[in-house]
Amino acid sequence: MEQLNRLHKQIQFIHEVDKIKYILRRTRLFNSDRAENDAEHSWHLSIMAMVLAEHSNEPIDLLKVIKMVLIHDVVEIDAGDVFFFDKTQKHDNRPEEMEAAKRIFGLLPADQAEELISIWLEFEKGKSVEARFAKTLDRLEPMLQNASNQGGTWEEYNVKYDEVLDSKRIMKDTATPLWEYTQALLKECVKEGILKENEE
């Protein structure tokens, strides 16, 4: 009976997180006009974690990073997505996100709920080497998308070079090769005219 109850809770959670597939992000798929959804974003970051882990400046627990990127946006089922460059809303550590984490992960058996809330909070705080690497990936993917889409959301929301570069600085001490790649790519985007420099 206890095992059946545990399974019921896990299935309930699995049903609930299906909703993440319907949450559209501002960024669009590579070379596409279609908006990416949160499930696609999380999957892509997981693939990136496996492929790019070797570029971390410090050893990382890859499984923890993958768990982080798979669940980091689950709270948006309740709290909604906030565009990274939206200056009218706070992007990180919103109270509604904590409430969402408690509700959604709370559908699971207590031990699993506790683990996932803990991992989600670790990502949000961005202090551990795994959290910093996960955030690095979260900054890298939309940059690659925008570069492939002739500026994408940079163009649409008039985001300038300095803002984009500043948003990627977490990479500098976390994954130096990715930081160097980012700097070179952004300069190329400016040269190609798909990312505008700040006006003097």
Short mmCIF file of C-alpha atoms in Angstrom, two decimals, residues 5-74:
data_model
loop_
_atom_site.label_atom_id
_atom_site.label_comp_id
_atom_site.label_asym_id
_atom_site.label_seq_id
_atom_site.Cartn_x
_atom_site.Cartn_y
_atom_site.Cartn_z
CA ASN A 5 0.89 5.54 -2.64
CA ARG A 6 4.48 6.54 -3.46
CA LEU A 7 4.01 5.57 -7.10
CA HIS A 8 0.74 7.52 -7.26
CA LYS A 9 2.53 10.67 -6.10
CA GLN A 10 5.32 10.18 -8.64
CA ILE A 11 2.84 9.71 -11.48
CA GLN A 12 0.96 12.82 -10.35
CA PHE A 13 4.21 14.80 -10.53
CA ILE A 14 4.98 13.37 -13.98
CA HIS A 15 1.56 14.53 -15.19
CA GLU A 16 2.07 18.00 -13.68
CA VAL A 17 5.48 18.67 -15.22
CA ASP A 18 4.09 17.89 -18.69
CA LYS A 19 2.77 21.47 -18.52
CA ILE A 20 6.32 22.77 -19.03
CA LYS A 21 5.97 21.79 -22.70
CA TYR A 22 3.42 24.58 -23.14
CA ILE A 23 5.53 27.40 -21.67
CA LEU A 24 6.96 29.40 -24.55
CA ARG A 25 10.21 31.31 -24.22
CA ARG A 26 11.11 34.50 -26.10
CA THR A 27 14.06 32.88 -27.84
CA ARG A 28 13.46 30.88 -30.99
CA LEU A 29 14.86 27.58 -32.19
CA PHE A 30 18.11 27.68 -34.16
CA ASN A 31 17.54 29.17 -37.61
CA SER A 32 13.79 29.29 -37.00
CA ASP A 33 10.84 31.57 -36.35
CA ARG A 34 9.30 29.13 -33.85
CA ALA A 35 9.55 29.95 -30.15
CA GLU A 36 11.31 27.40 -27.98
CA ASN A 37 9.34 25.91 -25.10
CA ASP A 38 10.75 25.28 -21.62
CA ALA A 39 10.92 21.50 -22.10
CA GLU A 40 13.00 21.90 -25.26
CA HIS A 41 15.25 24.39 -23.50
CA SER A 42 15.82 22.06 -20.53
CA TRP A 43 16.51 19.09 -22.80
CA HIS A 44 18.99 21.11 -24.86
CA LEU A 45 20.85 22.27 -21.74
CA SER A 46 21.11 18.63 -20.61
CA ILE A 47 22.72 17.66 -23.91
CA MET A 48 25.03 20.66 -23.64
CA ALA A 49 26.02 19.63 -20.10
CA MET A 50 27.09 16.18 -21.30
CA VAL A 51 29.02 17.53 -24.27
CA LEU A 52 30.62 20.60 -22.68
CA ALA A 53 31.38 19.38 -19.14
CA GLU A 54 35.07 19.07 -19.98
CA HIS A 55 35.29 22.86 -20.31
CA SER A 56 34.44 23.52 -16.65
CA ASN A 57 37.36 25.12 -14.81
CA GLU A 58 36.73 22.77 -11.88
CA PRO A 59 35.58 19.15 -11.63
CA ILE A 60 31.78 18.92 -11.58
CA ASP A 61 29.16 16.38 -10.61
CA LEU A 62 27.65 16.01 -14.08
CA LEU A 63 24.54 14.20 -12.87
CA LYS A 64 23.76 17.07 -10.51
CA VAL A 65 24.23 19.60 -13.33
CA ILE A 66 21.86 17.60 -15.54
CA LYS A 67 19.28 17.44 -12.74
CA MET A 68 19.60 21.22 -12.28
CA VAL A 69 19.05 22.09 -15.92
CA LEU A 70 16.16 19.62 -16.24
CA ILE A 71 14.24 21.12 -13.32
CA HIS A 72 15.41 24.76 -13.19
CA ASP A 73 12.38 26.09 -15.10
CA VAL A 74 9.72 23.74 -13.71
#
